[in-house]
Short mmCIF file of C-alpha atoms and ligand atoms in Angstrom, two decimals:
data_model
loop_
_atom_site.label_atom_id
_atom_site.label_comp_id
_atom_site.label_asym_id
_atom_site.label_seq_id
_atom_site.Cartn_x
_atom_site.Cartn_y
_atom_site.Cartn_z
CA UNK A 1 33.85 -4.75 0.69
CA UNK A 2 31.06 -4.39 -1.82
CA UNK A 3 31.46 -2.27 -4.88
CA UNK A 4 30.59 1.40 -4.49
CA UNK A 5 28.07 2.88 -6.89
CA UNK A 6 28.14 6.45 -8.21
CA UNK A 7 24.86 8.32 -7.97
CA UNK A 8 23.80 11.80 -9.08
CA UNK A 9 20.56 13.37 -7.97
CA UNK A 10 18.93 16.64 -6.98
CA UNK A 11 18.25 17.45 -3.34
CA UNK A 12 16.18 20.56 -2.63
CA UNK A 13 16.98 21.88 -6.07
CA UNK A 14 20.75 21.42 -5.80
CA UNK A 15 22.72 18.78 -7.70
CA UNK A 16 24.34 16.20 -5.45
CA UNK A 17 26.61 13.25 -6.15
CA UNK A 18 27.54 10.32 -3.99
CA UNK A 19 29.41 7.03 -3.86
CA UNK A 20 27.38 4.47 -1.99
CA UNK A 21 27.29 0.84 -1.06
CA UNK A 22 24.04 -0.66 -2.43
CA UNK A 23 22.87 -1.39 1.11
CA UNK A 24 23.04 2.29 2.11
CA UNK A 25 19.47 3.34 2.88
CA UNK A 26 18.35 6.66 1.48
CA UNK A 27 17.79 7.95 5.02
CA UNK A 28 21.37 7.11 6.01
CA UNK A 29 22.73 8.60 2.79
CA UNK A 30 21.00 11.90 3.58
CA UNK A 31 22.04 11.93 7.22
CA UNK A 32 25.51 10.43 7.19
CA UNK A 33 26.86 11.16 3.69
CA UNK A 34 25.21 14.51 2.99
CA UNK A 35 25.12 15.53 6.66
CA UNK A 36 21.46 16.50 6.25
CA UNK A 37 20.22 15.33 9.60
CA UNK A 38 16.82 17.01 9.34
CA UNK A 39 15.40 13.72 8.09
CA UNK A 40 14.97 11.57 11.19
CA UNK A 41 15.21 7.81 11.60
CA UNK A 42 12.93 6.20 14.15
CA UNK A 43 12.05 2.62 13.34
CA UNK A 44 13.74 1.65 10.05
CA UNK A 45 10.78 -0.47 9.06
CA UNK A 46 8.31 1.98 7.63
CA UNK A 47 6.06 2.40 10.63
CA UNK A 48 6.92 5.70 12.31
CA UNK A 49 7.10 8.15 9.39
CA UNK A 50 9.97 10.23 10.85
CA UNK A 51 12.05 9.59 7.70
CA UNK A 52 9.37 10.76 5.24
CA UNK A 53 10.75 12.84 2.35
CA UNK A 54 9.51 13.66 -1.14
CA UNK A 55 10.84 11.62 -4.04
CA UNK A 56 9.88 13.21 -7.37
CA UNK A 57 7.15 15.06 -5.47
CA UNK A 58 5.57 12.07 -3.72
CA UNK A 59 5.95 11.38 0.00
CA UNK A 60 7.88 8.20 0.74
CA UNK A 61 9.80 6.41 3.48
CA UNK A 62 13.51 7.10 3.04
CA UNK A 63 14.31 4.18 5.37
CA UNK A 64 12.67 1.77 2.90
CA UNK A 65 14.64 2.87 -0.15
CA UNK A 66 18.27 2.46 -1.05
CA UNK A 67 20.34 5.46 -2.10
CA UNK A 68 21.30 3.63 -5.34
CA UNK A 69 17.63 3.71 -6.31
CA UNK A 70 17.37 7.51 -6.42
CA UNK A 71 20.06 8.04 -9.05
CA UNK A 72 18.51 10.74 -11.26
CA UNK A 73 15.69 11.54 -8.85
CA UNK A 74 14.59 14.83 -7.34
CA UNK A 75 14.31 14.82 -3.55
CA UNK A 76 12.88 17.32 -1.14
CA UNK A 77 13.73 17.23 2.54
CA UNK A 78 12.81 19.41 5.48
CA UNK A 79 16.02 21.44 4.96
CA UNK A 80 14.54 22.75 1.72
CA UNK A 81 11.42 24.27 3.26
CA UNK A 82 12.48 27.54 4.91
CA UNK A 83 14.31 29.94 2.60
CA UNK A 84 16.82 32.30 4.26
CA UNK A 85 15.36 31.51 7.65
CA UNK A 86 11.84 32.45 6.59
CA UNK A 87 9.41 29.72 7.58
CA UNK A 88 6.92 28.39 5.06
CA UNK A 89 3.21 28.93 5.90
CA UNK A 90 3.08 25.29 7.03
CA UNK A 91 6.11 25.60 9.31
CA UNK A 92 4.79 28.88 10.64
CA UNK A 93 1.44 27.26 11.44
CA UNK A 94 3.24 24.43 13.29
CA UNK A 95 5.09 27.08 15.27
CA UNK A 96 1.98 29.07 16.18
CA UNK A 97 -0.10 26.02 17.09
CA UNK A 98 2.62 24.34 19.17
CA UNK A 99 2.36 21.38 16.84
CA UNK A 100 5.64 20.00 18.14
CA UNK A 101 7.22 19.30 21.47
CA UNK A 102 10.38 17.20 21.14
CA UNK A 103 10.31 17.69 17.37
CA UNK A 104 11.38 14.18 16.44
CA UNK A 105 8.33 13.54 14.27
CA UNK A 106 8.21 17.07 12.83
CA UNK A 107 10.32 16.73 9.65
CA UNK A 108 8.29 13.71 8.53
CA UNK A 109 5.01 15.41 9.34
CA UNK A 110 5.99 18.58 7.51
CA UNK A 111 7.01 16.71 4.37
CA UNK A 112 3.86 14.58 4.50
CA UNK A 113 1.68 17.67 4.94
CA UNK A 114 3.53 19.58 2.19
CA UNK A 115 2.68 16.90 -0.36
CA UNK A 116 -0.83 16.47 1.03
CA UNK A 117 -1.77 20.18 0.82
CA UNK A 118 -0.59 20.33 -2.80
CA UNK A 119 -2.99 17.50 -3.64
CA UNK A 120 -5.81 18.67 -1.40
CA UNK A 121 -5.65 22.43 -0.74
CA UNK A 122 -8.98 22.55 1.18
CA UNK A 123 -8.98 19.47 3.40
CA UNK A 124 -11.40 18.59 6.17
CA UNK A 125 -10.05 17.70 9.62
CA UNK A 126 -10.85 14.05 8.89
CA UNK A 127 -8.86 14.12 5.68
CA UNK A 128 -5.93 15.65 7.54
CA UNK A 129 -6.08 12.93 10.18
CA UNK A 130 -6.09 10.30 7.45
CA UNK A 131 -3.16 11.95 5.64
CA UNK A 132 -0.98 11.96 8.75
CA UNK A 133 -1.98 8.47 9.90
CA UNK A 134 1.44 7.22 8.81
CA UNK A 135 3.33 9.61 11.06
CA UNK A 136 3.61 8.78 14.72
CA UNK A 137 3.95 11.58 17.27
CA UNK A 138 4.49 10.56 20.90
CA UNK A 139 4.25 14.06 22.35
CA UNK A 140 1.48 16.27 21.05
CA UNK A 141 -1.58 14.07 20.93
CA UNK A 142 -1.98 15.19 17.28
CA UNK A 143 -4.67 17.81 17.91
CA UNK A 144 -2.36 20.84 17.43
CA UNK A 145 -0.82 19.15 14.37
CA UNK A 146 -4.22 18.79 12.72
CA UNK A 147 -5.05 22.39 13.62
CA UNK A 148 -1.75 23.61 12.20
CA UNK A 149 -2.27 21.82 8.88
CA UNK A 150 -5.83 23.17 8.57
CA UNK A 151 -4.56 26.66 9.40
CA UNK A 152 -1.73 26.35 6.86
CA UNK A 153 -4.30 25.41 4.21
CA UNK A 154 -6.16 28.66 4.95
CA UNK A 155 -2.97 30.74 4.86
CA UNK A 156 -1.85 29.13 1.60
CA UNK A 157 -5.21 29.90 0.00
CA UNK A 158 -4.86 33.55 1.06
CA UNK A 159 -1.36 33.85 -0.41
CA UNK A 160 -2.50 32.11 -3.59
CA UNK A 161 -5.42 34.51 -3.94
CA UNK A 162 -3.26 37.58 -3.33
CA UNK B 1 19.48 -2.21 12.12
CA UNK B 2 21.14 -2.07 8.73
CA UNK B 3 20.82 -4.56 5.88
CA UNK B 4 23.57 -7.06 5.15
CA UNK B 5 25.69 -6.32 2.08
CA UNK B 6 24.31 -7.36 -1.29
CA UNK B 7 24.99 -6.91 -4.97
CA UNK B 8 22.56 -4.65 -6.77
CA UNK B 9 21.42 -4.42 -10.36
CA UNK B 10 18.67 -2.29 -11.88
CA UNK B 11 17.86 -3.72 -15.32
CA UNK B 12 15.62 -1.80 -17.73
CA UNK B 13 14.07 -4.82 -19.48
CA UNK B 14 12.17 -7.81 -18.12
CA UNK B 15 14.45 -10.17 -20.06
CA UNK B 16 17.57 -8.88 -18.28
CA UNK B 17 15.85 -9.17 -14.91
CA UNK B 18 14.71 -12.74 -15.59
CA UNK B 19 18.12 -13.77 -16.83
CA UNK B 20 19.72 -12.46 -13.65
CA UNK B 21 17.07 -14.11 -11.48
CA UNK B 22 17.29 -17.52 -13.14
CA UNK B 23 20.94 -17.64 -14.01
CA UNK B 24 22.97 -15.87 -11.35
CA UNK B 25 23.51 -18.96 -9.20
CA UNK B 26 23.12 -16.62 -6.24
CA UNK B 27 20.40 -16.17 -3.67
CA UNK B 28 18.65 -13.49 -5.72
CA UNK B 29 15.53 -11.51 -4.88
CA UNK B 30 13.60 -9.02 -6.93
CA UNK B 31 12.86 -5.64 -5.38
CA UNK B 32 9.44 -4.14 -6.04
CA UNK B 33 8.33 -1.19 -3.93
CA UNK B 34 10.47 -2.47 -1.08
CA UNK B 35 7.74 -1.78 1.47
CA UNK B 36 7.82 -5.36 2.77
CA UNK B 37 11.24 -6.58 1.61
CA UNK B 38 13.34 -3.65 2.86
CA UNK B 39 11.96 -3.82 6.43
CA UNK B 40 12.91 -7.52 6.40
CA UNK B 41 16.36 -6.66 5.08
CA UNK B 42 16.80 -3.91 7.66
CA UNK B 43 16.05 -6.52 10.33
CA UNK B 44 18.26 -9.02 8.51
CA UNK B 45 15.36 -11.42 8.30
CA UNK B 46 16.11 -11.39 4.58
CA UNK B 47 19.70 -11.34 3.36
CA UNK B 48 19.67 -11.75 -0.41
CA UNK B 49 23.06 -11.92 -2.14
CA UNK B 50 21.74 -10.24 -5.25
CA UNK B 51 18.96 -7.66 -5.39
CA UNK B 52 17.32 -7.17 -8.78
CA UNK B 53 15.52 -3.84 -8.73
CA UNK B 54 12.43 -3.84 -10.98
CA UNK B 55 11.78 -0.10 -10.56
CA UNK B 56 13.47 0.91 -13.83
CA UNK B 57 11.51 -1.53 -16.01
CA UNK B 58 8.81 0.70 -17.44
CA UNK B 59 6.95 -2.10 -19.24
CA UNK B 60 6.10 -3.65 -15.85
CA UNK B 61 4.16 -0.58 -14.68
CA UNK B 62 0.85 0.82 -15.80
CA UNK B 63 -2.84 0.19 -16.26
CA UNK B 64 -4.37 -0.74 -19.62
CA UNK B 65 -7.85 -1.76 -20.66
CA UNK B 66 -7.88 -4.35 -23.43
CA UNK B 67 -10.48 -4.47 -26.18
CA UNK B 68 -12.22 -7.41 -24.51
CA UNK B 69 -12.66 -5.32 -21.36
CA UNK B 70 -9.93 -7.12 -19.42
CA UNK B 71 -8.00 -4.70 -17.22
CA UNK B 72 -4.26 -5.31 -17.11
CA UNK B 73 -2.34 -3.92 -14.16
CA UNK B 74 1.43 -4.21 -14.46
CA UNK B 75 3.19 -5.75 -11.46
CA UNK B 76 5.13 -2.56 -10.68
CA UNK B 77 2.03 -0.37 -10.59
CA UNK B 78 1.89 1.41 -7.22
CA UNK B 79 -1.10 1.09 -4.90
CA UNK B 80 -1.50 4.86 -5.12
CA UNK B 81 -1.61 4.83 -8.93
CA UNK B 82 -4.48 2.34 -8.77
CA UNK B 83 -6.21 4.46 -6.11
CA UNK B 84 -6.07 7.62 -8.27
CA UNK B 85 -6.73 6.02 -11.68
CA UNK B 86 -9.99 7.22 -13.33
CA UNK B 87 -10.06 4.00 -15.42
CA UNK B 88 -9.93 1.84 -12.31
CA UNK B 89 -12.58 3.94 -10.65
CA UNK B 90 -14.87 3.28 -13.61
CA UNK B 91 -14.04 -0.33 -14.51
CA UNK B 92 -13.02 -1.83 -11.16
CA UNK B 93 -14.64 0.34 -8.47
CA UNK B 94 -13.92 -2.32 -5.84
CA UNK B 95 -10.19 -1.64 -6.21
CA UNK B 96 -10.74 2.11 -5.99
CA UNK B 97 -12.76 1.61 -2.82
CA UNK B 98 -10.21 -0.69 -1.19
CA UNK B 99 -6.88 1.02 -1.97
CA UNK B 100 -7.06 3.65 0.83
CA UNK B 101 -7.13 0.79 3.35
CA UNK B 102 -3.63 -0.32 2.34
CA UNK B 103 -1.14 1.19 4.77
CA UNK B 104 -0.49 4.95 4.60
CA UNK B 105 -0.09 7.26 1.64
CA UNK B 106 3.72 7.21 1.81
CA UNK B 107 3.69 3.42 1.53
CA UNK B 108 1.03 3.40 -1.19
CA UNK B 109 3.20 5.82 -3.19
CA UNK B 110 5.88 3.14 -3.37
CA UNK B 111 4.36 -0.33 -2.76
CA UNK B 112 3.17 -2.35 -5.77
CA UNK B 113 0.43 -4.83 -6.64
CA UNK B 114 3.04 -7.39 -7.74
CA UNK B 115 5.02 -7.08 -4.52
CA UNK B 116 1.91 -7.39 -2.42
CA UNK B 117 0.75 -10.56 -4.20
CA UNK B 118 4.24 -12.09 -4.13
CA UNK B 119 4.64 -11.25 -0.45
CA UNK B 120 1.31 -13.00 0.34
CA UNK B 121 0.60 -11.58 3.76
CA UNK B 122 -2.61 -13.23 5.08
CA UNK B 123 -3.98 -9.81 6.11
CA UNK B 124 -3.15 -8.01 2.85
CA UNK B 125 -5.92 -6.52 0.72
CA UNK B 126 -4.61 -7.30 -2.78
CA UNK B 127 -4.82 -11.11 -2.64
CA UNK B 128 -8.43 -10.94 -1.38
CA UNK B 129 -9.39 -8.35 -4.01
CA UNK B 130 -7.98 -10.65 -6.68
CA UNK B 131 -10.07 -13.54 -5.23
CA UNK B 132 -13.24 -11.43 -5.29
CA UNK B 133 -12.68 -10.23 -8.86
CA UNK B 134 -11.46 -13.62 -10.15
CA UNK B 135 -8.18 -12.16 -11.39
CA UNK B 136 -5.38 -14.02 -13.16
CA UNK B 137 -1.72 -13.59 -12.33
CA UNK B 138 0.74 -13.67 -15.21
CA UNK B 139 4.10 -15.10 -14.17
CA UNK B 140 7.18 -14.84 -16.35
CA UNK B 141 10.53 -16.60 -16.41
CA UNK B 142 13.27 -16.82 -19.05
CA UNK B 143 11.53 -19.87 -20.46
CA UNK B 144 8.15 -18.24 -20.98
CA UNK B 145 5.03 -17.07 -19.22
CA UNK B 146 2.05 -18.75 -17.60
CA UNK B 147 -1.27 -17.68 -16.19
CA UNK B 148 -2.20 -18.60 -12.62
CA UNK B 149 -5.73 -18.06 -11.28
CA UNK B 150 -5.48 -15.68 -8.33
CA UNK B 151 -7.32 -18.20 -6.15
CA UNK B 152 -4.52 -20.74 -6.73
CA UNK B 153 -1.69 -18.27 -6.25
CA UNK B 154 -1.20 -18.00 -2.48
CA UNK B 155 -0.22 -21.33 -0.94
CA UNK B 156 0.33 -20.29 2.67
CA UNK B 157 1.71 -17.49 4.81
CA UNK B 158 4.26 -15.64 2.64
CA UNK B 159 4.24 -18.56 0.19
CA UNK B 160 2.97 -18.55 -3.39
CA UNK B 161 2.79 -20.67 -6.53
CA UNK B 162 5.64 -18.63 -8.03
CA UNK B 163 8.77 -20.60 -8.98
CA UNK B 164 12.14 -19.19 -7.85
CA UNK B 165 13.00 -18.11 -11.40
CA UNK B 166 9.64 -16.40 -12.00
CA UNK B 167 8.37 -12.91 -11.43
CA UNK B 168 4.85 -11.55 -11.55
CA UNK B 169 4.63 -9.54 -14.77
CA UNK B 170 1.02 -8.41 -14.62
CA UNK B 171 -2.40 -9.10 -13.19
CA UNK B 172 -5.47 -9.48 -15.40
CA UNK B 173 -8.93 -8.53 -14.13
CA UNK B 174 -11.85 -9.88 -16.18
CA UNK B 175 -14.44 -7.47 -17.50
CA UNK B 176 -17.00 -6.70 -14.79
CA UNK B 177 -20.59 -6.53 -16.05
CA UNK B 178 -22.31 -3.14 -15.82
CA UNK B 179 -24.56 -3.00 -12.78
CA UNK B 180 -22.41 -5.29 -10.64
CA UNK B 181 -22.18 -3.98 -7.10
CA UNK B 182 -19.29 -4.10 -4.65
CA UNK B 183 -18.59 -3.93 -0.96
CA UNK B 184 -15.33 -3.60 0.94
CA UNK B 185 -15.02 -3.64 4.72
CA UNK B 186 -12.17 -4.22 7.12
CA UNK B 187 -11.28 -3.63 10.75
CA UNK B 188 -7.81 -2.63 11.88
CA UNK B 189 -6.60 -1.39 15.24
CA UNK B 190 -5.26 1.86 13.83
CA UNK B 191 -5.73 3.64 10.50
CA UNK B 192 -3.39 2.06 7.96
CA UNK B 193 -2.49 -0.99 10.01
CA UNK B 194 -2.83 -4.42 8.50
CA UNK B 195 -6.44 -5.55 8.91
CA UNK B 196 -7.46 -7.87 11.73
CA UNK B 197 -9.82 -9.22 9.14
CA UNK B 198 -11.78 -7.96 6.16
CA UNK B 199 -14.26 -8.74 3.39
CA UNK B 200 -14.38 -7.88 -0.32
CA UNK B 201 -17.55 -8.80 -2.19
CA UNK B 202 -19.32 -8.56 -5.51
CA UNK B 203 -23.10 -8.72 -5.83
CA UNK B 204 -25.36 -9.09 -8.86
CA UNK B 205 -29.06 -8.36 -8.34
CA UNK B 206 -31.82 -8.81 -10.92
CA UNK B 207 -34.56 -6.23 -11.53
CA UNK B 208 -36.62 -7.64 -8.63
CA UNK B 209 -33.77 -7.34 -6.17
CA UNK B 210 -33.06 -11.07 -6.18
CA UNK B 211 -29.43 -12.18 -5.88
CA UNK B 212 -28.22 -13.71 -9.14
CA UNK B 213 -24.59 -14.12 -8.14
CA UNK B 214 -22.07 -13.03 -5.57
CA UNK B 215 -18.43 -13.59 -4.59
CA UNK B 216 -17.42 -13.04 -1.01
CA UNK B 217 -13.69 -13.00 -0.26
CA UNK B 218 -12.57 -13.03 3.35
CA UNK B 219 -9.04 -12.23 4.51
CA UNK B 220 -7.12 -12.20 7.74
CA UNK B 221 -8.81 -15.31 9.08
CA UNK B 222 -6.61 -18.02 7.60
CA UNK B 223 -3.16 -18.34 6.01
CA UNK B 224 -4.64 -17.32 2.65
CA UNK B 225 -7.88 -15.55 1.66
CA UNK B 226 -10.97 -17.68 1.18
CA UNK B 227 -14.18 -17.44 -0.83
CA UNK B 228 -17.24 -18.08 1.32
CA UNK B 229 -19.41 -20.59 -0.56
CA UNK B 230 -21.70 -20.72 2.48
CA UNK B 231 -22.53 -17.02 2.34
CA UNK B 232 -23.10 -17.21 -1.41
CA UNK B 233 -25.43 -20.22 -0.95
CA UNK B 234 -27.44 -18.27 1.61
CA UNK B 235 -27.81 -15.37 -0.81
CA UNK B 236 -28.37 -16.90 -4.24
CA UNK B 237 -31.98 -16.85 -5.45
CA UNK B 238 -33.21 -14.79 -2.51
CA UNK B 239 -34.39 -11.20 -2.31
CA UNK B 240 -31.64 -8.93 -1.02
CA UNK B 241 -32.98 -7.74 2.30
CA UNK B 242 -31.31 -6.63 5.50
CA UNK B 243 -32.25 -9.94 7.11
CA UNK B 244 -30.72 -11.86 4.20
CA UNK B 245 -27.48 -9.90 4.50
CA UNK B 246 -27.34 -10.83 8.18
CA UNK B 247 -28.04 -14.46 7.37
CA UNK B 248 -25.17 -14.47 4.90
CA UNK B 249 -22.90 -13.01 7.58
CA UNK B 250 -23.88 -15.77 9.98
CA UNK B 251 -23.39 -18.44 7.31
CA UNK B 252 -19.90 -17.12 6.54
CA UNK B 253 -18.96 -16.95 10.23
CA UNK B 254 -20.26 -20.46 10.95
CA UNK B 255 -17.97 -21.95 8.31
CA UNK B 256 -14.66 -20.43 9.42
CA UNK B 257 -12.21 -21.12 12.19
CA UNK B 258 -9.95 -18.07 12.28
CA UNK B 259 -6.53 -18.04 13.86
CA UNK B 260 -5.92 -16.40 17.22
CA UNK B 261 -2.91 -14.17 17.55
CA UNK B 262 -1.54 -11.22 19.46
CA UNK B 263 -3.98 -8.89 17.75
CA UNK B 264 -7.30 -10.73 18.02
CA UNK B 265 -8.76 -13.99 19.27
CA UNK B 266 -10.42 -16.50 16.99
CA UNK B 267 -13.81 -15.72 18.57
CA UNK B 268 -13.41 -12.01 17.96
CA UNK B 269 -12.40 -12.54 14.34
CA UNK B 270 -15.43 -14.80 13.83
CA UNK B 271 -17.72 -12.08 15.14
CA UNK B 272 -16.01 -9.50 12.98
CA UNK B 273 -16.57 -11.61 9.88
CA UNK B 274 -20.26 -12.01 10.65
CA UNK B 275 -20.60 -8.24 10.92
CA UNK B 276 -18.28 -7.32 8.05
CA UNK B 277 -20.00 -9.67 5.56
CA UNK B 278 -23.29 -8.07 6.56
CA UNK B 279 -21.91 -4.56 6.17
CA UNK B 280 -20.18 -5.33 2.86
CA UNK B 281 -23.43 -6.71 1.40
CA UNK B 282 -25.39 -3.73 2.68
CA UNK B 283 -22.81 -1.42 1.14
CA UNK B 284 -23.03 -3.34 -2.16
CA UNK B 285 -26.82 -3.34 -2.29
CA UNK B 286 -26.97 0.34 -1.34
CA UNK B 287 -30.37 1.95 -1.83
CA UNK B 288 -31.69 -1.30 -3.34
CA UNK B 289 -31.47 -3.15 -0.06
CA UNK B 290 -35.10 -3.99 0.47
CA UNK B 291 -36.77 -3.40 3.79
CA UNK B 292 -37.90 -6.61 5.35
CA UNK B 293 -41.59 -7.23 5.32
CA UNK B 294 -42.71 -7.76 8.86
C1 FAD C 1 3.91 0.41 7.92
C2 FAD C 1 3.41 -0.48 6.83
C3 FAD C 1 2.06 -0.80 6.79
C4 FAD C 1 1.56 -1.63 5.80
N1 FAD C 1 0.24 -1.90 5.79
C5 FAD C 1 -0.27 -2.69 4.81
C6 FAD C 1 -1.65 -2.99 4.74
O1 FAD C 1 -2.46 -2.50 5.55
N2 FAD C 1 -2.08 -3.81 3.76
C7 FAD C 1 -1.22 -4.34 2.83
O2 FAD C 1 -1.65 -5.08 1.95
N3 FAD C 1 0.09 -4.07 2.86
C8 FAD C 1 0.58 -3.26 3.82
N4 FAD C 1 1.93 -3.00 3.82
C9 FAD C 1 2.79 -3.65 2.82
C10 FAD C 1 2.79 -2.89 1.50
O3 FAD C 1 1.50 -2.94 0.90
C11 FAD C 1 3.78 -3.45 0.48
O4 FAD C 1 3.78 -2.54 -0.57
C12 FAD C 1 3.52 -4.80 -0.11
O5 FAD C 1 3.25 -5.79 0.81
C13 FAD C 1 4.74 -5.30 -0.86
O6 FAD C 1 4.84 -4.66 -2.07
P1 FAD C 1 6.21 -4.04 -2.53
O7 FAD C 1 6.02 -3.64 -3.94
O8 FAD C 1 6.65 -3.01 -1.59
O9 FAD C 1 7.15 -5.32 -2.54
P2 FAD C 1 8.62 -5.58 -1.98
O10 FAD C 1 8.72 -5.20 -0.57
O11 FAD C 1 9.61 -5.00 -2.92
O12 FAD C 1 8.69 -7.15 -2.13
C14 FAD C 1 7.96 -8.04 -1.33
C15 FAD C 1 8.25 -9.46 -1.79
O13 FAD C 1 7.73 -9.68 -3.10
C16 FAD C 1 8.76 -9.98 -4.02
N5 FAD C 1 8.40 -9.26 -5.25
C17 FAD C 1 8.22 -7.93 -5.41
N6 FAD C 1 7.78 -7.67 -6.67
C18 FAD C 1 7.71 -8.86 -7.31
C19 FAD C 1 7.33 -9.26 -8.63
N7 FAD C 1 6.92 -8.38 -9.55
N8 FAD C 1 7.38 -10.58 -8.94
C20 FAD C 1 7.78 -11.48 -8.02
N9 FAD C 1 8.15 -11.18 -6.77
C21 FAD C 1 8.11 -9.88 -6.41
C22 FAD C 1 10.05 -9.53 -3.37
O14 FAD C 1 11.14 -10.29 -3.82
C23 FAD C 1 9.74 -9.79 -1.91
O15 FAD C 1 9.91 -11.13 -1.61
C24 FAD C 1 2.45 -2.16 4.80
C25 FAD C 1 3.81 -1.84 4.84
C26 FAD C 1 4.29 -1.01 5.84
C27 FAD C 1 5.75 -0.68 5.85
S1 FES C 2 12.39 5.42 10.17
FE1 FES C 2 11.36 5.25 8.29
S2 FES C 2 9.33 4.99 8.90
FE2 FES C 2 10.38 4.95 10.81
S1 FES C 3 6.78 16.22 18.93
FE1 FES C 3 7.75 14.59 19.95
S2 FES C 3 7.22 12.92 18.68
FE2 FES C 3 6.02 14.49 17.84
#
């Protein structure tokens, strides 16, 4: 067997350590080693977006990175969004707009939209469509997802102003 | 699927990486952003014995403008960094314009210019952009470095002039004269997909709206990008009108014989090129595109 490598990183603000084979993808490390199955795995070649998480604040494919590469990094996954069961404005907007059906794509879409709204707090519908172009949803037809993200932008502006 | 087992190192200097690449005696590969290599490893189409991760080598990343106006982009600079760079927006607006066409934001956050050039996908934007801007690729091995003109770098599908013990260290973009204009156009089936075909062009007009010079790079039609001498011939010395832009499109299309594949037939790609060259020139000329005199 190949040598195991020690890694130490931060996931959703908490320190985490692991012992991984170099070939362990980051997505599998999260799901199988940390038992954080919120991050989904659809295609394992970068196309579907279900595995999208934030690495040092930027959205990335966790299926296209190896766990050994994130030694020292800060990750955010869907598990870190709601605090004590209270949904974030983005999650709440997804809920109200029925922006999910089976939910397989949802973690990736939420993480993508989280990062996107930080960069662009007042997006147009076109900009939202562009931002989520790397996340495939086979259920909703995307319209409620775009509406939810636009709505979340409004809500976030209100809370920021308050 | 899951990748086959491999040994992994993450050096922090270029020298260490090159030593490992040239001297390991193993089937070694360097890992850039991993946005092309890791999918191939996940499918076991690539099974390197040793993976040399370049992500911790800070000297390979970054954008710098030299005193002579040459823009240096380190091989490990992410597509997204180029997209958001104010310097690039000012000095190399063609790159700024083209970056959003590369894949999706999550992939641009990770994928690199060096990886894209080394991967040499016929439908990739970077190789064509380097053709249009006459860039130079700096390759390094343990025994030294050499400069390769971007137009001589890709040799075929997924094949380049790089030797097995070399990496791309940086890419040099010559100073672009003030007033040069640019156009970038591509067609893909879905947002973020690889292009069916595309065009990147530069255009220099004199005060009377006559074309002094132009470079027209076409990608997704052949194994490697090409510069359309025919379109440039049609343009040079003539007044930049809508009709002339269309003529250049026809000249470019007449000279190519694109491949047919699952995504598009040769005929369709030929038509696309005719239209995209026209649109790219129109975009470049902007408000200075003269109306044709009836
Ligand atoms: C869903 C999806 C859509 C995409 N769409 C597009 C698109 O529309 N247009 C486009 O251009 N690309 C697209 N890509 C590919 C993406 O741009 C990659 O970032 C790029 O092709 C490879 O860069 P990388 O840094 O990820 O390289 P890697 O995947 O790390 O490496 C690719 C190859 O280059 C070698 N390599 C890497 N860095 C160096 C170096 N410095 N010196 C020498 N060799 C090196 C590796 O050994 C490997 O052989 C897409 C990818 C995905 C997953
Ligand atoms: S599982 Fe990573 S993009 Fe599909
Ligand atoms: S809700 Fe089912 S894939 Fe998006």
